[in-house]
Tab-separated table of C-alpha atoms in Angstrom:
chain	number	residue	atom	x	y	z
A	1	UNK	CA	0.207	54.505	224.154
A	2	UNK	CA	-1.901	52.589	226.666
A	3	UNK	CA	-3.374	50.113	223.817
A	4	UNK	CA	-0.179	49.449	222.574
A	5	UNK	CA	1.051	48.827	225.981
A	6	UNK	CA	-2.193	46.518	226.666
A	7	UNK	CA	-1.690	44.709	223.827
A	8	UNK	CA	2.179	43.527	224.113
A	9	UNK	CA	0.889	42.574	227.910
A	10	UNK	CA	-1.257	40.148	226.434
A	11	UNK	CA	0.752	38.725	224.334
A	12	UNK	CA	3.596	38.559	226.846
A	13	UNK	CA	1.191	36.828	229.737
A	14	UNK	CA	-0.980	34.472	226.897
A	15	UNK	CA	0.500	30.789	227.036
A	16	UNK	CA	2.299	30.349	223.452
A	17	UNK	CA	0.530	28.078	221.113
A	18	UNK	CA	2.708	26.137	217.928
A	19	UNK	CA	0.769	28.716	215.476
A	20	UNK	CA	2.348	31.574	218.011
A	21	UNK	CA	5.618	33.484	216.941
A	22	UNK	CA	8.520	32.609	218.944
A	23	UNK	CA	9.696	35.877	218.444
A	24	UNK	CA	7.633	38.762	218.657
A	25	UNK	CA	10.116	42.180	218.641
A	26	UNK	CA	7.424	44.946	219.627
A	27	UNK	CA	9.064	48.817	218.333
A	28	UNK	CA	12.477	47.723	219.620
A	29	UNK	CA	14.811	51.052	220.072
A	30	UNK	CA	18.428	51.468	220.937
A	31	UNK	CA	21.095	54.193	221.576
A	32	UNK	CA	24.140	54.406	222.603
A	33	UNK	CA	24.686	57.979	223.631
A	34	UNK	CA	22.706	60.273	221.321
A	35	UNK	CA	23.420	57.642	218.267
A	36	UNK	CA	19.948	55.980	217.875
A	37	UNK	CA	20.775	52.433	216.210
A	38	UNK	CA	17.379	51.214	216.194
A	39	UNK	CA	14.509	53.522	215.793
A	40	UNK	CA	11.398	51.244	215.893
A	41	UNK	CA	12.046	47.816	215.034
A	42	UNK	CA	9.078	45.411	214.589
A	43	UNK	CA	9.166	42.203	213.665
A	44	UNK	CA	7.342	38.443	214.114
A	45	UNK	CA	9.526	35.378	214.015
A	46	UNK	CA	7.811	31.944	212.987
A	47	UNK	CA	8.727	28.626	214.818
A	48	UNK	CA	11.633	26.852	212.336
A	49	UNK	CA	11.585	29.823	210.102
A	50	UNK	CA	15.215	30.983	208.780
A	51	UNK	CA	15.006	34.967	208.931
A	52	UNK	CA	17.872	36.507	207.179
A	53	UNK	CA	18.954	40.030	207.795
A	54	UNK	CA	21.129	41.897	205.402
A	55	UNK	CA	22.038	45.375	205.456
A	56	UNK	CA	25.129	48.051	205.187
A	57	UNK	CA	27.891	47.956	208.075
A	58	UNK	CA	26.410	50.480	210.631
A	59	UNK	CA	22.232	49.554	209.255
A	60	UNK	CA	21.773	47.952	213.156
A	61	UNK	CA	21.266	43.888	212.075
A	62	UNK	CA	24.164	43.362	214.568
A	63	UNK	CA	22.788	45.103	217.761
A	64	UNK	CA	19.039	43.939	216.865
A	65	UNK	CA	20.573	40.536	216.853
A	66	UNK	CA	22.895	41.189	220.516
A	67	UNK	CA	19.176	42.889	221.634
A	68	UNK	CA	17.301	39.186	221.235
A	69	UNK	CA	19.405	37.908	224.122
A	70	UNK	CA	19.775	40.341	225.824
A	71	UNK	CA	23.782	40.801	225.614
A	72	UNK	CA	22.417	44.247	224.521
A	73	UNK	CA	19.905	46.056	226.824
A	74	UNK	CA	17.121	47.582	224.760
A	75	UNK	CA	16.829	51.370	225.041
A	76	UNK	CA	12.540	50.961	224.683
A	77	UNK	CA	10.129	48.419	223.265
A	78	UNK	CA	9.840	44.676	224.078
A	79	UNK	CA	11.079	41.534	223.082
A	80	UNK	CA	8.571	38.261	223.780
A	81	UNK	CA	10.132	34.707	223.656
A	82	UNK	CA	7.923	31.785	223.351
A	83	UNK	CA	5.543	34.050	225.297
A	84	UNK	CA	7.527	35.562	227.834
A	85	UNK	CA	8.688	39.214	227.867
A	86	UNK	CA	12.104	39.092	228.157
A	87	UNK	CA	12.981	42.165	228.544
A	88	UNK	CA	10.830	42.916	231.522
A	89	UNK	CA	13.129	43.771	234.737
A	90	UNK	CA	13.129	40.565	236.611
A	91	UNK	CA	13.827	38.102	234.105
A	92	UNK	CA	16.762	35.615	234.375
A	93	UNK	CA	18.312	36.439	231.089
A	94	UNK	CA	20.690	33.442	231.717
A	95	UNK	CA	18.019	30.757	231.492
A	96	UNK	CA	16.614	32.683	227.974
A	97	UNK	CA	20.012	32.384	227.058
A	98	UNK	CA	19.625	28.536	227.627
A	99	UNK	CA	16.927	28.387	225.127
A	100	UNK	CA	18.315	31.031	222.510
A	101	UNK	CA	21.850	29.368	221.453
A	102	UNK	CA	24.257	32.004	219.548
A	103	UNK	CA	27.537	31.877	216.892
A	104	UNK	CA	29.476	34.941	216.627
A	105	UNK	CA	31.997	36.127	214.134
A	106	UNK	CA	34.617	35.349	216.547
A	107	UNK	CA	34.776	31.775	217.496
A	108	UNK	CA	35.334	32.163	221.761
A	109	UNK	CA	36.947	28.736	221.890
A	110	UNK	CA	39.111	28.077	225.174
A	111	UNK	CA	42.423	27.530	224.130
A	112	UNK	CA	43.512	25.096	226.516
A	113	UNK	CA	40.190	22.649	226.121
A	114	UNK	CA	40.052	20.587	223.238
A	115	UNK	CA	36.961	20.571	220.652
A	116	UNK	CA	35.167	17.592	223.394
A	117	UNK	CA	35.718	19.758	226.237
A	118	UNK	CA	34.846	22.830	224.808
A	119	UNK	CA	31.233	21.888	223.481
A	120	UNK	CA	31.554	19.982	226.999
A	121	UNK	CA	31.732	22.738	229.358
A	122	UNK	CA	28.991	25.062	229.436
A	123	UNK	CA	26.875	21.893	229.437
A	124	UNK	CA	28.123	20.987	232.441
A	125	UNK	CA	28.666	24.526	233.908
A	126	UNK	CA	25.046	25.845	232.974
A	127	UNK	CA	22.879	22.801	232.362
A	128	UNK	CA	24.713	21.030	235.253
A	129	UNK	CA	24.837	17.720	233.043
A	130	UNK	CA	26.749	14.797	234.023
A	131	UNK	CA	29.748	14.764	232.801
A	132	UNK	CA	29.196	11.925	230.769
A	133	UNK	CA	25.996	12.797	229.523
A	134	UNK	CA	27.949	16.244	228.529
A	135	UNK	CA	30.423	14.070	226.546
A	136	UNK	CA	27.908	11.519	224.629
A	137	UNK	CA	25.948	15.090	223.457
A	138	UNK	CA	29.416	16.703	222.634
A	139	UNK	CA	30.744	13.933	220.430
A	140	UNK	CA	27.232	13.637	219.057
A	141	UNK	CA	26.879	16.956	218.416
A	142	UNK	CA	30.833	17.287	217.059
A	143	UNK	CA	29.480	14.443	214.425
A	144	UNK	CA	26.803	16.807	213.604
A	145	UNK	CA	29.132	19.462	212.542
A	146	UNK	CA	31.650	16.673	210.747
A	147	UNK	CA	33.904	17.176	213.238
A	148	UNK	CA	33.960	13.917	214.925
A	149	UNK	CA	37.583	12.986	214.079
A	150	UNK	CA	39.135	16.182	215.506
A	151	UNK	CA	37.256	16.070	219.402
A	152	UNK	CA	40.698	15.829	220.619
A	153	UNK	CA	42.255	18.522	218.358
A	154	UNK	CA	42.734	21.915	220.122
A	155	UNK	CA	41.821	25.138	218.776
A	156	UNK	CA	45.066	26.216	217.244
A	157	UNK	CA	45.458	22.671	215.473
A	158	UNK	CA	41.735	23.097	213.755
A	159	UNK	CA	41.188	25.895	210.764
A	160	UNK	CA	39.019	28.860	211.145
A	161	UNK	CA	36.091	27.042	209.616
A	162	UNK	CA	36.721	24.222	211.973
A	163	UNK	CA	36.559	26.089	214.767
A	164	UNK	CA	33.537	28.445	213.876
A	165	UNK	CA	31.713	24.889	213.520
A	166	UNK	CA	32.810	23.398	217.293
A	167	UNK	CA	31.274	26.780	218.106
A	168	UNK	CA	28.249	25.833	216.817
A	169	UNK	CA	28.403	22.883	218.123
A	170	UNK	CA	28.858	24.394	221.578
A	171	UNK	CA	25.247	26.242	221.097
A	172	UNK	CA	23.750	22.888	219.714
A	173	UNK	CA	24.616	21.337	222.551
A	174	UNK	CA	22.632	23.401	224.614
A	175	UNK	CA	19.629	21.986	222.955
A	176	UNK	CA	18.229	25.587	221.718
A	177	UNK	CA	15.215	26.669	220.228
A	178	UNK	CA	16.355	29.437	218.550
A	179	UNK	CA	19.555	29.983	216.870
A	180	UNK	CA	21.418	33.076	216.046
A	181	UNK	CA	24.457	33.822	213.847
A	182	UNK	CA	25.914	36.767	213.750
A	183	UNK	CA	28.276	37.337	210.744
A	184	UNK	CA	29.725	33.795	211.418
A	185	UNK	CA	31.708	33.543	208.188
A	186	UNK	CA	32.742	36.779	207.776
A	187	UNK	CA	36.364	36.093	209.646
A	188	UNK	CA	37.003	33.120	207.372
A	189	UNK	CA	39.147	32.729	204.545
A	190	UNK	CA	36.686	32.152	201.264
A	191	UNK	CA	37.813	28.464	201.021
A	192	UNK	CA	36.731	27.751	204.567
A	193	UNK	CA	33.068	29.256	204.235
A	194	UNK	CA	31.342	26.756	202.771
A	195	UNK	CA	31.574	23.916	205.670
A	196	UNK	CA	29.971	26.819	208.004
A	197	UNK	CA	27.523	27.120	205.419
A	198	UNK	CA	26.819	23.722	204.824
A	199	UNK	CA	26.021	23.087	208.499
A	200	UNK	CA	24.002	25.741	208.896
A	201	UNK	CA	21.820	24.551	205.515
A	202	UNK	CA	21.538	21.170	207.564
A	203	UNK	CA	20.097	22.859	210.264
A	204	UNK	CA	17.786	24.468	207.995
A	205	UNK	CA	16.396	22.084	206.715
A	206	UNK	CA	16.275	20.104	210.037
A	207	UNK	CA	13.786	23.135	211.098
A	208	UNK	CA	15.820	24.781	213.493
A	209	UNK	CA	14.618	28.291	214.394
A	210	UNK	CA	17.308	30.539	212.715
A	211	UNK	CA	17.985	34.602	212.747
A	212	UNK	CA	20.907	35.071	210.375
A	213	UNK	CA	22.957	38.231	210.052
A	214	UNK	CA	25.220	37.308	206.992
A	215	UNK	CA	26.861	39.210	203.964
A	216	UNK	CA	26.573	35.772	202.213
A	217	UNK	CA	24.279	36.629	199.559
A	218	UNK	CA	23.948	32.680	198.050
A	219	UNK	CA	23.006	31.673	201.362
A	220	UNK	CA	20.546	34.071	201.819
A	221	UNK	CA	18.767	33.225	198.461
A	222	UNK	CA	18.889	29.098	198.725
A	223	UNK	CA	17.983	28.927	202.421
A	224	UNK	CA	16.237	31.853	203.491
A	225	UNK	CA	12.049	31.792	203.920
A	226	UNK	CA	12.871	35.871	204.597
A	227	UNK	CA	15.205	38.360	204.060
A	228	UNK	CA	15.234	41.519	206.002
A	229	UNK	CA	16.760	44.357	204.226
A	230	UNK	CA	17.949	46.970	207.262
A	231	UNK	CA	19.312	50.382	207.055
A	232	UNK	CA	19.607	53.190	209.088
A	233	UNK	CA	18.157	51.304	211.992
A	234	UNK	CA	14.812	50.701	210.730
A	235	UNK	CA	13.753	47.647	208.484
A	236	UNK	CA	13.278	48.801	204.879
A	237	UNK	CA	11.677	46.060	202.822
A	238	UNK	CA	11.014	42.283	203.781
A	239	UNK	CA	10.178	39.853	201.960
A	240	UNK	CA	11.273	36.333	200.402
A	241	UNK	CA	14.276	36.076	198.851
A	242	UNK	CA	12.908	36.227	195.107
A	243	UNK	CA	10.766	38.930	196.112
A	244	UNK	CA	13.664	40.927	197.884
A	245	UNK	CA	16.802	39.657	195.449
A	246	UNK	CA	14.832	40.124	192.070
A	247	UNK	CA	11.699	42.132	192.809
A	248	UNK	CA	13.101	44.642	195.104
A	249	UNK	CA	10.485	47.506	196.247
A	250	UNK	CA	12.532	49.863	197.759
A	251	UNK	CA	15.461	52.133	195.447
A	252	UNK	CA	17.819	51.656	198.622
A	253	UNK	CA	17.430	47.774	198.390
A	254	UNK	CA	18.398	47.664	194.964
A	255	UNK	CA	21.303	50.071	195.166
A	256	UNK	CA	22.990	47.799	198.229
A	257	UNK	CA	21.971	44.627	196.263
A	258	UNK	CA	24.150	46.400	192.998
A	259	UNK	CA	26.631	47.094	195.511
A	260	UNK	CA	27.414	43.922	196.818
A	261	UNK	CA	27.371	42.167	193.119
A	262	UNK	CA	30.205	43.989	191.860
A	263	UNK	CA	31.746	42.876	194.710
């Protein structure tokens, strides 16, 4: 497909204007083994847009997400970042990873640092940062979260929710223009989602760049300018979230939308 190929070249070697996506994904495929989990995935990301994905376990939101930075390598297709192909061969995924910050379901805190020293380190490790510098923007960014009183608490003294929010202010901290979340309530106990949630509606509406993977179907309807509806490894309606949550095109939308109210 030679004008296909043509075209993403373009793209990828144009310098990126503010009207530009910052994402472009460009018929994104990938398999493990002979199990195709994305089969064709297109999509355009705007500059402080929040994208939401929702789908069934197994639909692919998770590995399209892990494919953005690269901590999964795409199988075909391409992937340009504020104008840069980042999935051509040579690129140093660890500097996109500088500018693409991430919050997993898992938290990844070091046990033995406290909250400071863990938003602290890859600052200092990556971004070689003074260390001071690295602990103004930690305690600033710990303040951010509400978490200023506990910068000396270790992981096991802070909840779940406390600690998925030190995680985020770990990626914040990185000063990234694109943040991703990937299921980052979904190991909390109900009473503790809603801090997670409340930071992430602050950075929302501070126009942070955000690609959401999230069962949290409030969230997706307040905050959301899209929702992506994914199944079977393709994207099966778009749209925003009155047009996907009440208008729904698609009979497979609606019968995972039934699904999860009776929930």
């Amino acid at each position: 497909m030679p004008d296909m190929e043509n075209a993403v070249a373009a793209i990828a070697g144009a310098k990126p204007s503010d009207n530009d996506p910052i994402i472009r994904i460009v018929d994104l495929h990938k398999s493990f083994g002979d199990v195709d989990v994305l089969r064709g995935i297109s999509l355009d990301i705007r500059r402080g847009e929040v994208v939401v994905v929702l789908g069934p376990s197994g639909s692919g939101k998770s590995t399209m997400l892990r494919c953005l930075n690269r901590l999964e390598e795409p199988t075909s297709g391409q992937i340009i970042f504020e104008g840069e192909d980042i999935t051509a061969p040579k690129v140093n995924v660890n500097k996109v990873r500088e500018r693409m910050g991430m919050v997993f379901q898992q938290f990844n805190l070091f046990p033995h640092l406290d909250a400071l020293h863990n938003v602290m380190l890859a600052q200092t490790k990556v971004l070689n940062r003074p260390d001071d510098e690295a602990k103004r923007i930690a305690a600033e960014q710990l303040a951010r979260v509400g978490l200023a009183e506990r910068a000396d608490y270790y992981p096991d003294e802070l909840s779940g929710g406390q600690q998925q929010r030190v995680a985020i202010a770990r990626a914040l901290a990185m000063d990234p223009h694109v943040m991703l979340f990937d299921e980052a309530t979904s190991a909390l106990d109900p009473e503790l989602v809603r801090g997670v949630l409340d930071v992430m509606r602050e950075l929302a509406r501070g126009g942070m760049t955000m690609v959401v993977v999230t069962h949290e179907m409030g969230f997706a309807r307040d905050v959301a300018d899209r929702v992506i509806f994914m199944d079977g490894g393709v994207i099966v309606e778009q749209g925003t979230p009155d047009e996907v949550f009440n208008h729904p095109k698609s009979e497979r939308t609606r019968a995972f939308l039934g699904e999860v109210s009776l929930k």
